[in-house]
PDB file of N, CA, C and O in Angstrom:
ATOM      1  N   MET A  18       2.834   0.403  22.417  1.00 62.00           N
ATOM      2  CA  MET A  18       3.924   1.043  22.234  1.00 62.00           C
ATOM      3  C   MET A  18       4.584   0.000  21.044  1.00 62.00           C
ATOM      4  O   MET A  18       4.531  -1.164  21.148  1.00 62.00           O
ATOM      5  N   HIS A  19       5.500   1.053  20.339  1.00 66.00           N
ATOM      6  CA  HIS A  19       6.178   0.161  19.358  1.00 66.00           C
ATOM      7  C   HIS A  19       7.480   0.991  19.291  1.00 66.00           C
ATOM      8  O   HIS A  19       7.566   1.970  19.598  1.00 66.00           O
ATOM      9  N   SER A  20       8.401   0.355  18.502  1.00 70.00           N
ATOM     10  CA  SER A  20       9.767   0.876  18.410  1.00 70.00           C
ATOM     11  C   SER A  20       9.925   1.673  16.945  1.00 70.00           C
ATOM     12  O   SER A  20      10.893   2.080  16.738  1.00 70.00           O
ATOM     13  N   GLY A  21       8.871   1.749  16.358  1.00 71.00           N
ATOM     14  CA  GLY A  21       8.909   2.524  15.010  1.00 71.00           C
ATOM     15  C   GLY A  21       8.516   3.884  15.230  1.00 71.00           C
ATOM     16  O   GLY A  21       8.660   4.524  16.400  1.00 71.00           O
ATOM     17  N   ILE A  22       8.687   4.616  13.909  1.00 74.00           N
ATOM     18  CA  ILE A  22       8.547   6.345  14.229  1.00 74.00           C
ATOM     19  C   ILE A  22       7.013   6.488  13.508  1.00 74.00           C
ATOM     20  O   ILE A  22       6.870   5.995  12.373  1.00 74.00           O
ATOM     21  N   ASP A  23       6.442   7.047  14.288  1.00 75.00           N
ATOM     22  CA  ASP A  23       5.096   7.752  13.672  1.00 75.00           C
ATOM     23  C   ASP A  23       5.290   8.888  13.053  1.00 75.00           C
ATOM     24  O   ASP A  23       5.972   9.825  13.449  1.00 75.00           O
ATOM     25  N   ILE A  24       4.894   9.252  11.607  1.00 75.00           N
ATOM     26  CA  ILE A  24       5.060  10.437  11.026  1.00 75.00           C
ATOM     27  C   ILE A  24       3.642  11.103  10.926  1.00 75.00           C
ATOM     28  O   ILE A  24       2.445  10.497  10.728  1.00 75.00           O
ATOM     29  N   ASP A  25       3.864  12.318  11.529  1.00 75.00           N
ATOM     30  CA  ASP A  25       2.590  13.473  11.615  1.00 75.00           C
ATOM     31  C   ASP A  25       1.980  13.480  10.151  1.00 75.00           C
ATOM     32  O   ASP A  25       2.718  13.997   9.179  1.00 75.00           O
ATOM     33  N   THR A  26       0.838  13.236   9.820  1.00 74.00           N
ATOM     34  CA  THR A  26       0.071  13.633   8.558  1.00 74.00           C
ATOM     35  C   THR A  26      -0.771  14.328   8.749  1.00 74.00           C
ATOM     36  O   THR A  26      -1.772  14.605   7.846  1.00 74.00           O
ATOM     37  N   THR A  27      -0.948  15.139   9.560  1.00 77.00           N
ATOM     38  CA  THR A  27      -1.832  16.500   9.494  1.00 77.00           C
ATOM     39  C   THR A  27      -1.891  17.212   8.381  1.00 77.00           C
ATOM     40  O   THR A  27      -0.633  17.565   7.815  1.00 77.00           O
ATOM     41  N   GLY A  28      -2.797  17.347   7.780  1.00 78.00           N
ATOM     42  CA  GLY A  28      -2.933  18.234   6.548  1.00 78.00           C
ATOM     43  C   GLY A  28      -2.903  17.065   5.234  1.00 78.00           C
ATOM     44  O   GLY A  28      -2.974  17.751   4.152  1.00 78.00           O
ATOM     45  N   VAL A  29      -2.427  15.937   5.430  1.00 76.00           N
ATOM     46  CA  VAL A  29      -2.571  15.059   4.498  1.00 76.00           C
ATOM     47  C   VAL A  29      -3.919  14.366   4.230  1.00 76.00           C
ATOM     48  O   VAL A  29      -4.621  14.241   4.836  1.00 76.00           O
ATOM     49  N   SER A  30      -4.131  14.674   2.822  1.00 76.00           N
ATOM     50  CA  SER A  30      -5.532  14.258   2.173  1.00 76.00           C
ATOM     51  C   SER A  30      -5.875  12.645   2.637  1.00 76.00           C
ATOM     52  O   SER A  30      -4.894  11.846   2.474  1.00 76.00           O
ATOM     53  N   ARG A  31      -7.112  12.327   2.957  1.00 76.00           N
ATOM     54  CA  ARG A  31      -7.493  11.084   3.101  1.00 76.00           C
ATOM     55  C   ARG A  31      -7.370  10.152   1.908  1.00 76.00           C
ATOM     56  O   ARG A  31      -7.610   9.166   1.597  1.00 76.00           O
ATOM     57  N   LYS A  32      -7.059  11.113   0.716  1.00 81.00           N
ATOM     58  CA  LYS A  32      -7.192  10.302  -0.597  1.00 81.00           C
ATOM     59  C   LYS A  32      -5.691  10.250  -1.189  1.00 81.00           C
ATOM     60  O   LYS A  32      -5.593  10.084  -2.547  1.00 81.00           O
ATOM     61  N   GLN A  33      -4.803  10.786  -0.454  1.00 82.00           N
ATOM     62  CA  GLN A  33      -3.395  10.671  -0.848  1.00 82.00           C
ATOM     63  C   GLN A  33      -2.913   9.237  -1.094  1.00 82.00           C
ATOM     64  O   GLN A  33      -2.919   8.551  -0.294  1.00 82.00           O
ATOM     65  N   PRO A  34      -2.390   9.140  -2.434  1.00 87.00           N
ATOM     66  CA  PRO A  34      -1.753   7.911  -2.710  1.00 87.00           C
ATOM     67  C   PRO A  34      -0.478   7.763  -1.943  1.00 87.00           C
ATOM     68  O   PRO A  34       0.275   8.631  -1.579  1.00 87.00           O
ATOM     69  N   LEU A  35      -0.532   6.441  -1.439  1.00 87.00           N
ATOM     70  CA  LEU A  35       0.644   6.086  -0.947  1.00 87.00           C
ATOM     71  C   LEU A  35       1.683   5.194  -1.684  1.00 87.00           C
ATOM     72  O   LEU A  35       1.443   4.280  -2.159  1.00 87.00           O
ATOM     73  N   ILE A  36       2.961   5.513  -1.716  1.00 90.00           N
ATOM     74  CA  ILE A  36       3.769   4.766  -2.382  1.00 90.00           C
ATOM     75  C   ILE A  36       4.961   3.995  -1.546  1.00 90.00           C
ATOM     76  O   ILE A  36       5.177   4.489  -0.281  1.00 90.00           O
ATOM     77  N   ALA A  37       5.586   3.123  -1.889  1.00 94.00           N
ATOM     78  CA  ALA A  37       6.451   2.145  -1.142  1.00 94.00           C
ATOM     79  C   ALA A  37       7.909   2.832  -1.044  1.00 94.00           C
ATOM     80  O   ALA A  37       8.438   3.783  -1.987  1.00 94.00           O
ATOM     81  N   ALA A  38       8.159   3.029   0.324  1.00 93.00           N
ATOM     82  CA  ALA A  38       9.465   3.859   0.492  1.00 93.00           C
ATOM     83  C   ALA A  38      10.755   3.044   0.186  1.00 93.00           C
ATOM     84  O   ALA A  38      11.952   3.593   0.153  1.00 93.00           O
ATOM     85  N   CYS A  39      10.689   1.725  -0.220  1.00 96.00           N
ATOM     86  CA  CYS A  39      11.833   0.901  -0.516  1.00 96.00           C
ATOM     87  C   CYS A  39      11.390  -0.136  -1.529  1.00 96.00           C
ATOM     88  O   CYS A  39      10.192  -0.147  -1.565  1.00 96.00           O
ATOM     89  N   ALA A  40      12.341  -0.767  -2.286  1.00 98.00           N
ATOM     90  CA  ALA A  40      11.892  -1.875  -2.920  1.00 98.00           C
ATOM     91  C   ALA A  40      12.186  -3.095  -1.845  1.00 98.00           C
ATOM     92  O   ALA A  40      13.052  -3.156  -0.905  1.00 98.00           O
ATOM     93  N   GLY A  41      11.104  -4.236  -2.207  1.00 98.00           N
ATOM     94  CA  GLY A  41      11.370  -5.363  -1.328  1.00 98.00           C
ATOM     95  C   GLY A  41      10.016  -6.106  -1.356  1.00 98.00           C
ATOM     96  O   GLY A  41       9.104  -5.991  -2.446  1.00 98.00           O
ATOM     97  N   ILE A  42       9.941  -7.024  -0.513  1.00 98.00           N
ATOM     98  CA  ILE A  42       8.793  -8.041  -0.377  1.00 98.00           C
ATOM     99  C   ILE A  42       7.690  -7.368   0.301  1.00 98.00           C
ATOM    100  O   ILE A  42       7.941  -7.164   1.283  1.00 98.00           O
ATOM    101  N   VAL A  43       6.397  -7.392  -0.297  1.00 96.00           N
ATOM    102  CA  VAL A  43       5.330  -6.889   0.715  1.00 96.00           C
ATOM    103  C   VAL A  43       4.874  -8.464   1.430  1.00 96.00           C
ATOM    104  O   VAL A  43       4.553  -9.398   1.118  1.00 96.00           O
ATOM    105  N   SER A  44       5.120  -8.216   2.986  1.00 95.00           N
ATOM    106  CA  SER A  44       5.031  -9.325   3.833  1.00 95.00           C
ATOM    107  C   SER A  44       3.559  -9.366   4.619  1.00 95.00           C
ATOM    108  O   SER A  44       3.067 -10.216   5.235  1.00 95.00           O
ATOM    109  N   ALA A  45       2.950  -8.348   4.457  1.00 91.00           N
ATOM    110  CA  ALA A  45       1.577  -8.019   4.955  1.00 91.00           C
ATOM    111  C   ALA A  45       0.955  -7.030   4.267  1.00 91.00           C
ATOM    112  O   ALA A  45       1.258  -5.973   3.876  1.00 91.00           O
ATOM    113  N   ALA A  46      -0.462  -7.303   3.886  1.00 90.00           N
ATOM    114  CA  ALA A  46      -1.383  -6.327   3.289  1.00 90.00           C
ATOM    115  C   ALA A  46      -2.801  -6.620   3.483  1.00 90.00           C
ATOM    116  O   ALA A  46      -3.233  -7.581   2.927  1.00 90.00           O
ATOM    117  N   ASN A  47      -3.191  -5.909   4.521  1.00 87.00           N
ATOM    118  CA  ASN A  47      -4.658  -6.337   4.725  1.00 87.00           C
ATOM    119  C   ASN A  47      -5.283  -4.977   5.240  1.00 87.00           C
ATOM    120  O   ASN A  47      -4.994  -4.051   5.622  1.00 87.00           O
ATOM    121  N   ASP A  48      -6.704  -5.063   5.289  1.00 81.00           N
ATOM    122  CA  ASP A  48      -7.618  -4.126   5.808  1.00 81.00           C
ATOM    123  C   ASP A  48      -7.924  -4.362   7.357  1.00 81.00           C
ATOM    124  O   ASP A  48      -8.715  -3.498   7.710  1.00 81.00           O
ATOM    125  N   GLU A  49      -7.532  -5.487   8.028  1.00 73.00           N
ATOM    126  CA  GLU A  49      -7.792  -5.650   9.248  1.00 73.00           C
ATOM    127  C   GLU A  49      -6.487  -5.770  10.086  1.00 73.00           C
ATOM    128  O   GLU A  49      -6.199  -6.755  10.515  1.00 73.00           O
ATOM    129  N   GLY A  50      -5.748  -4.488  10.374  1.00 61.00           N
ATOM    130  CA  GLY A  50      -4.649  -4.664  11.206  1.00 61.00           C
ATOM    131  C   GLY A  50      -4.825  -4.216  12.652  1.00 61.00           C
ATOM    132  O   GLY A  50      -4.071  -3.861  13.392  1.00 61.00           O
ATOM    133  N   GLY A  51      -6.098  -4.734  13.108  1.00 68.00           N
ATOM    134  CA  GLY A  51      -6.463  -4.660  14.423  1.00 68.00           C
ATOM    135  C   GLY A  51      -6.432  -3.094  14.682  1.00 68.00           C
ATOM    136  O   GLY A  51      -7.256  -2.287  14.134  1.00 68.00           O
ATOM    137  N   ASP A  52      -5.598  -2.591  16.001  1.00 74.00           N
ATOM    138  CA  ASP A  52      -5.859  -1.106  16.227  1.00 74.00           C
ATOM    139  C   ASP A  52      -5.190  -0.344  14.984  1.00 74.00           C
ATOM    140  O   ASP A  52      -5.161   1.028  15.222  1.00 74.00           O
ATOM    141  N   CYS A  53      -4.351  -0.901  14.179  1.00 78.00           N
ATOM    142  CA  CYS A  53      -3.681  -0.192  13.177  1.00 78.00           C
ATOM    143  C   CYS A  53      -4.544   0.083  11.900  1.00 78.00           C
ATOM    144  O   CYS A  53      -4.293   0.862  11.160  1.00 78.00           O
ATOM    145  N   GLY A  54      -5.796  -0.501  11.883  1.00 79.00           N
ATOM    146  CA  GLY A  54      -6.693  -0.385  10.577  1.00 79.00           C
ATOM    147  C   GLY A  54      -5.855  -1.028   9.350  1.00 79.00           C
ATOM    148  O   GLY A  54      -5.256  -2.206   9.503  1.00 79.00           O
ATOM    149  N   GLY A  55      -6.085  -0.514   8.342  1.00 87.00           N
ATOM    150  CA  GLY A  55      -5.380  -0.693   7.145  1.00 87.00           C
ATOM    151  C   GLY A  55      -3.975  -1.055   7.287  1.00 87.00           C
ATOM    152  O   GLY A  55      -3.324   0.219   7.653  1.00 87.00           O
ATOM    153  N   PHE A  56      -3.407  -1.895   6.951  1.00 89.00           N
ATOM    154  CA  PHE A  56      -1.755  -2.143   7.247  1.00 89.00           C
ATOM    155  C   PHE A  56      -1.020  -2.666   5.987  1.00 89.00           C
ATOM    156  O   PHE A  56      -1.752  -3.745   5.405  1.00 89.00           O
ATOM    157  N   ILE A  57       0.166  -2.369   5.730  1.00 92.00           N
ATOM    158  CA  ILE A  57       1.059  -2.844   4.763  1.00 92.00           C
ATOM    159  C   ILE A  57       2.471  -2.829   5.292  1.00 92.00           C
ATOM    160  O   ILE A  57       2.715  -1.771   5.854  1.00 92.00           O
ATOM    161  N   LYS A  58       3.193  -3.921   5.150  1.00 93.00           N
ATOM    162  CA  LYS A  58       4.332  -4.172   5.622  1.00 93.00           C
ATOM    163  C   LYS A  58       5.390  -4.687   4.549  1.00 93.00           C
ATOM    164  O   LYS A  58       4.847  -5.574   3.890  1.00 93.00           O
ATOM    165  N   ILE A  59       6.457  -3.887   4.434  1.00 96.00           N
ATOM    166  CA  ILE A  59       7.269  -4.298   3.153  1.00 96.00           C
ATOM    167  C   ILE A  59       8.611  -4.621   3.852  1.00 96.00           C
ATOM    168  O   ILE A  59       9.316  -3.897   4.794  1.00 96.00           O
ATOM    169  N   ASP A  60       9.281  -5.835   3.705  1.00 97.00           N
ATOM    170  CA  ASP A  60      10.609  -6.241   3.964  1.00 97.00           C
ATOM    171  C   ASP A  60      11.531  -5.662   2.903  1.00 97.00           C
ATOM    172  O   ASP A  60      11.618  -6.428   1.703  1.00 97.00           O
ATOM    173  N   CYS A  61      12.274  -4.632   3.392  1.00 97.00           N
ATOM    174  CA  CYS A  61      12.984  -3.972   2.174  1.00 97.00           C
ATOM    175  C   CYS A  61      14.205  -4.742   1.871  1.00 97.00           C
ATOM    176  O   CYS A  61      14.699  -5.844   2.662  1.00 97.00           O
ATOM    177  N   ASN A  62      14.864  -4.836   0.588  1.00 97.00           N
ATOM    178  CA  ASN A  62      15.899  -5.562   0.100  1.00 97.00           C
ATOM    179  C   ASN A  62      17.150  -5.238   1.006  1.00 97.00           C
ATOM    180  O   ASN A  62      18.333  -6.043   1.052  1.00 97.00           O
ATOM    181  N   ASN A  63      17.048  -4.027   1.634  1.00 97.00           N
ATOM    182  CA  ASN A  63      18.406  -3.769   2.502  1.00 97.00           C
ATOM    183  C   ASN A  63      18.384  -4.456   3.708  1.00 97.00           C
ATOM    184  O   ASN A  63      19.256  -3.936   4.783  1.00 97.00           O
ATOM    185  N   GLY A  64      17.351  -5.228   4.187  1.00 96.00           N
ATOM    186  CA  GLY A  64      17.169  -5.725   5.411  1.00 96.00           C
ATOM    187  C   GLY A  64      16.324  -4.986   6.589  1.00 96.00           C
ATOM    188  O   GLY A  64      16.003  -5.507   7.519  1.00 96.00           O
ATOM    189  N   ASP A  65      15.957  -3.677   6.230  1.00 94.00           N
ATOM    190  CA  ASP A  65      15.004  -2.888   7.062  1.00 94.00           C
ATOM    191  C   ASP A  65      13.524  -3.371   6.697  1.00 94.00           C
ATOM    192  O   ASP A  65      13.147  -3.975   5.818  1.00 94.00           O
ATOM    193  N   ALA A  66      12.451  -2.801   7.476  1.00 94.00           N
ATOM    194  CA  ALA A  66      11.271  -3.179   7.198  1.00 94.00           C
ATOM    195  C   ALA A  66      10.451  -1.987   7.525  1.00 94.00           C
ATOM    196  O   ALA A  66      10.863  -0.995   8.324  1.00 94.00           O
ATOM    197  N   VAL A  67       9.403  -1.726   6.624  1.00 92.00           N
ATOM    198  CA  VAL A  67       8.613  -0.393   6.584  1.00 92.00           C
ATOM    199  C   VAL A  67       7.077  -1.020   6.887  1.00 92.00           C
ATOM    200  O   VAL A  67       6.698  -1.744   5.959  1.00 92.00           O
ATOM    201  N   GLY A  68       6.408  -0.313   7.907  1.00 90.00           N
ATOM    202  CA  GLY A  68       5.027  -0.645   8.177  1.00 90.00           C
ATOM    203  C   GLY A  68       4.344   0.489   7.818  1.00 90.00           C
ATOM    204  O   GLY A  68       4.614   1.677   8.182  1.00 90.00           O
ATOM    205  N   TYR A  69       2.931   0.394   7.117  1.00 88.00           N
ATOM    206  CA  TYR A  69       2.115   1.531   7.319  1.00 88.00           C
ATOM    207  C   TYR A  69       0.795   1.156   7.726  1.00 88.00           C
ATOM    208  O   TYR A  69       0.159   0.142   7.503  1.00 88.00           O
ATOM    209  N   CYS A  70       0.490   2.116   8.641  1.00 85.00           N
ATOM    210  CA  CYS A  70      -1.007   1.882   9.459  1.00 85.00           C
ATOM    211  C   CYS A  70      -1.903   3.016   8.965  1.00 85.00           C
ATOM    212  O   CYS A  70      -1.602   3.958   8.441  1.00 85.00           O
ATOM    213  N   HIS A  71      -3.167   2.634   9.542  1.00 83.00           N
ATOM    214  CA  HIS A  71      -4.209   3.477   9.440  1.00 83.00           C
ATOM    215  C   HIS A  71      -4.574   3.932   7.998  1.00 83.00           C
ATOM    216  O   HIS A  71      -4.711   5.285   7.617  1.00 83.00           O
ATOM    217  N   LEU A  72      -4.377   3.073   6.815  1.00 86.00           N
ATOM    218  CA  LEU A  72      -4.874   3.307   5.639  1.00 86.00           C
ATOM    219  C   LEU A  72      -6.123   3.248   5.257  1.00 86.00           C
ATOM    220  O   LEU A  72      -6.945   2.320   5.757  1.00 86.00           O
ATOM    221  N   THR A  73      -6.567   4.077   4.623  1.00 84.00           N
ATOM    222  CA  THR A  73      -8.108   3.876   3.844  1.00 84.00           C
ATOM    223  C   THR A  73      -8.222   2.865   3.009  1.00 84.00           C
ATOM    224  O   THR A  73      -9.457   2.272   2.555  1.00 84.00           O
ATOM    225  N   LEU A  74      -7.234   2.594   2.233  1.00 86.00           N
ATOM    226  CA  LEU A  74      -7.363   1.588   1.071  1.00 86.00           C
ATOM    227  C   LEU A  74      -6.032   0.883   1.024  1.00 86.00           C
ATOM    228  O   LEU A  74      -5.077   1.651   1.006  1.00 86.00           O
ATOM    229  N   VAL A  75      -6.034  -0.592   0.933  1.00 88.00           N
ATOM    230  CA  VAL A  75      -4.974  -1.255   0.808  1.00 88.00           C
ATOM    231  C   VAL A  75      -4.936  -2.145  -0.403  1.00 88.00           C
ATOM    232  O   VAL A  75      -5.965  -2.883  -0.705  1.00 88.00           O
ATOM    233  N   ASN A  76      -3.956  -2.198  -1.069  1.00 86.00           N
ATOM    234  CA  ASN A  76      -3.864  -3.218  -2.185  1.00 86.00           C
ATOM    235  C   ASN A  76      -3.515  -4.352  -1.834  1.00 86.00           C
ATOM    236  O   ASN A  76      -2.254  -4.546  -1.864  1.00 86.00           O
ATOM    237  N   GLU A  77      -4.597  -5.384  -1.429  1.00 85.00           N
ATOM    238  CA  GLU A  77      -4.047  -6.673  -1.038  1.00 85.00           C
ATOM    239  C   GLU A  77      -3.593  -7.570  -2.108  1.00 85.00           C
ATOM    240  O   GLU A  77      -2.982  -8.680  -1.560  1.00 85.00           O
ATOM    241  N   ASN A  78      -3.717  -7.270  -3.331  1.00 88.00           N
ATOM    242  CA  ASN A  78      -3.239  -8.058  -4.240  1.00 88.00           C
ATOM    243  C   ASN A  78      -1.688  -8.061  -4.284  1.00 88.00           C
ATOM    244  O   ASN A  78      -1.160  -8.993  -4.963  1.00 88.00           O
ATOM    245  N   ILE A  79      -0.995  -7.170  -3.694  1.00 91.00           N
ATOM    246  CA  ILE A  79       0.494  -7.167  -3.750  1.00 91.00           C
ATOM    247  C   ILE A  79       1.107  -8.154  -2.542  1.00 91.00           C
ATOM    248  O   ILE A  79       2.252  -8.087  -2.578  1.00 91.00           O
ATOM    249  N   ASN A  80       0.338  -8.442  -1.767  1.00 92.00           N
ATOM    250  CA  ASN A  80       0.723  -9.384  -0.662  1.00 92.00           C
ATOM    251  C   ASN A  80       1.713 -10.466  -1.166  1.00 92.00           C
ATOM    252  O   ASN A  80       1.185 -11.421  -1.975  1.00 92.00           O
ATOM    253  N   GLY A  81       2.948 -10.589  -0.858  1.00 95.00           N
ATOM    254  CA  GLY A  81       3.798 -11.587  -1.105  1.00 95.00           C
ATOM    255  C   GLY A  81       4.807 -11.077  -2.574  1.00 95.00           C
ATOM    256  O   GLY A  81       5.696 -12.083  -2.801  1.00 95.00           O
ATOM    257  N   LEU A  82       4.394 -10.064  -3.022  1.00 96.00           N
ATOM    258  CA  LEU A  82       5.236  -9.641  -4.257  1.00 96.00           C
ATOM    259  C   LEU A  82       6.162  -8.901  -3.776  1.00 96.00           C
ATOM    260  O   LEU A  82       6.358  -8.098  -3.038  1.00 96.00           O
ATOM    261  N   GLN A  83       7.394  -9.075  -4.851  1.00 97.00           N
ATOM    262  CA  GLN A  83       8.418  -7.945  -4.778  1.00 97.00           C
ATOM    263  C   GLN A  83       8.272  -6.746  -5.642  1.00 97.00           C
ATOM    264  O   GLN A  83       7.440  -6.944  -6.564  1.00 97.00           O
ATOM    265  N   ILE A  84       8.181  -5.680  -5.041  1.00 96.00           N
ATOM    266  CA  ILE A  84       7.953  -4.474  -5.464  1.00 96.00           C
ATOM    267  C   ILE A  84       9.156  -3.559  -5.485  1.00 96.00           C
ATOM    268  O   ILE A  84       9.896  -3.399  -4.620  1.00 96.00           O
ATOM    269  N   PRO A  85       9.088  -2.529  -6.476  1.00 97.00           N
ATOM    270  CA  PRO A  85      10.121  -1.576  -6.518  1.00 97.00           C
ATOM    271  C   PRO A  85       9.892  -0.241  -5.482  1.00 97.00           C
ATOM    272  O   PRO A  85       8.484  -0.019  -5.413  1.00 97.00           O
ATOM    273  N   LYS A  86      10.661   0.418  -5.297  1.00 97.00           N
ATOM    274  CA  LYS A  86      10.574   1.795  -4.683  1.00 97.00           C
ATOM    275  C   LYS A  86       9.854   2.552  -5.530  1.00 97.00           C
ATOM    276  O   LYS A  86       9.834   2.617  -6.764  1.00 97.00           O
ATOM    277  N   GLY A  87       8.809   3.415  -4.857  1.00 95.00           N
ATOM    278  CA  GLY A  87       7.757   4.044  -5.375  1.00 95.00           C
ATOM    279  C   GLY A  87       6.600   3.571  -5.879  1.00 95.00           C
ATOM    280  O   GLY A  87       5.920   4.234  -6.279  1.00 95.00           O
ATOM    281  N   PHE A  88       6.502   2.226  -5.871  1.00 93.00           N
ATOM    282  CA  PHE A  88       5.154   1.449  -6.331  1.00 93.00           C
ATOM    283  C   PHE A  88       4.132   2.175  -5.335  1.00 93.00           C
ATOM    284  O   PHE A  88       4.118   1.987  -4.161  1.00 93.00           O
ATOM    285  N   PRO A  89       2.820   2.143  -6.203  1.00 91.00           N
ATOM    286  CA  PRO A  89       1.622   2.582  -5.200  1.00 91.00           C
ATOM    287  C   PRO A  89       1.055   1.471  -4.479  1.00 91.00           C
ATOM    288  O   PRO A  89       0.805   0.304  -5.143  1.00 91.00           O
ATOM    289  N   ILE A  90       1.031   1.531  -3.228  1.00 90.00           N
ATOM    290  CA  ILE A  90       0.633   0.366  -2.271  1.00 90.00           C
ATOM    291  C   ILE A  90      -0.741   0.612  -1.597  1.00 90.00           C
ATOM    292  O   ILE A  90      -1.083  -0.544  -1.141  1.00 90.00           O
ATOM    293  N   GLY A  91      -1.237   1.684  -1.645  1.00 87.00           N
ATOM    294  CA  GLY A  91      -2.521   2.036  -1.218  1.00 87.00           C
ATOM    295  C   GLY A  91      -2.720   3.634  -1.029  1.00 87.00           C
ATOM    296  O   GLY A  91      -2.296   4.345  -1.607  1.00 87.00           O
ATOM    297  N   VAL A  92      -3.699   3.991  -0.105  1.00 87.00           N
ATOM    298  CA  VAL A  92      -4.094   5.165   0.158  1.00 87.00           C
ATOM    299  C   VAL A  92      -4.024   5.583   1.529  1.00 87.00           C
ATOM    300  O   VAL A  92      -4.449   4.963   2.474  1.00 87.00           O
ATOM    301  N   SER A  93      -3.463   6.815   2.073  1.00 82.00           N
ATOM    302  CA  SER A  93      -3.230   7.193   3.131  1.00 82.00           C
ATOM    303  C   SER A  93      -4.741   7.511   4.050  1.00 82.00           C
ATOM    304  O   SER A  93      -5.543   7.786   3.222  1.00 82.00           O
ATOM    305  N   GLY A  94      -4.483   7.177   5.180  1.00 75.00           N
ATOM    306  CA  GLY A  94      -5.716   7.577   6.043  1.00 75.00           C
ATOM    307  C   GLY A  94      -5.819   9.057   6.572  1.00 75.00           C
ATOM    308  O   GLY A  94      -6.701   9.370   7.408  1.00 75.00           O
ATOM    309  N   GLY A  95      -4.693   9.767   6.162  1.00 57.00           N
ATOM    310  CA  GLY A  95      -4.628  11.169   6.450  1.00 57.00           C
ATOM    311  C   GLY A  95      -4.387  11.409   7.992  1.00 57.00           C
ATOM    312  O   GLY A  95      -3.932  10.569   8.568  1.00 57.00           O
TER     313      GLY A  95
END
């Protein structure tokens, strides 16, 4: 269990580009998130954090970088 919100991605293509929901620093970007699979976490500039799980492709080169809202960060797992 977690305190986050799971978004239903039924009907989303496994090739759907994933973009950052906020501007901030990427604090995790890896293909091995345990039960989560491909994982990216952004520590948003407003103090919130956004995590993305079950990704089919993760841009690991962005780990530690400041990124703008809307920046492509990976590919959805559908």
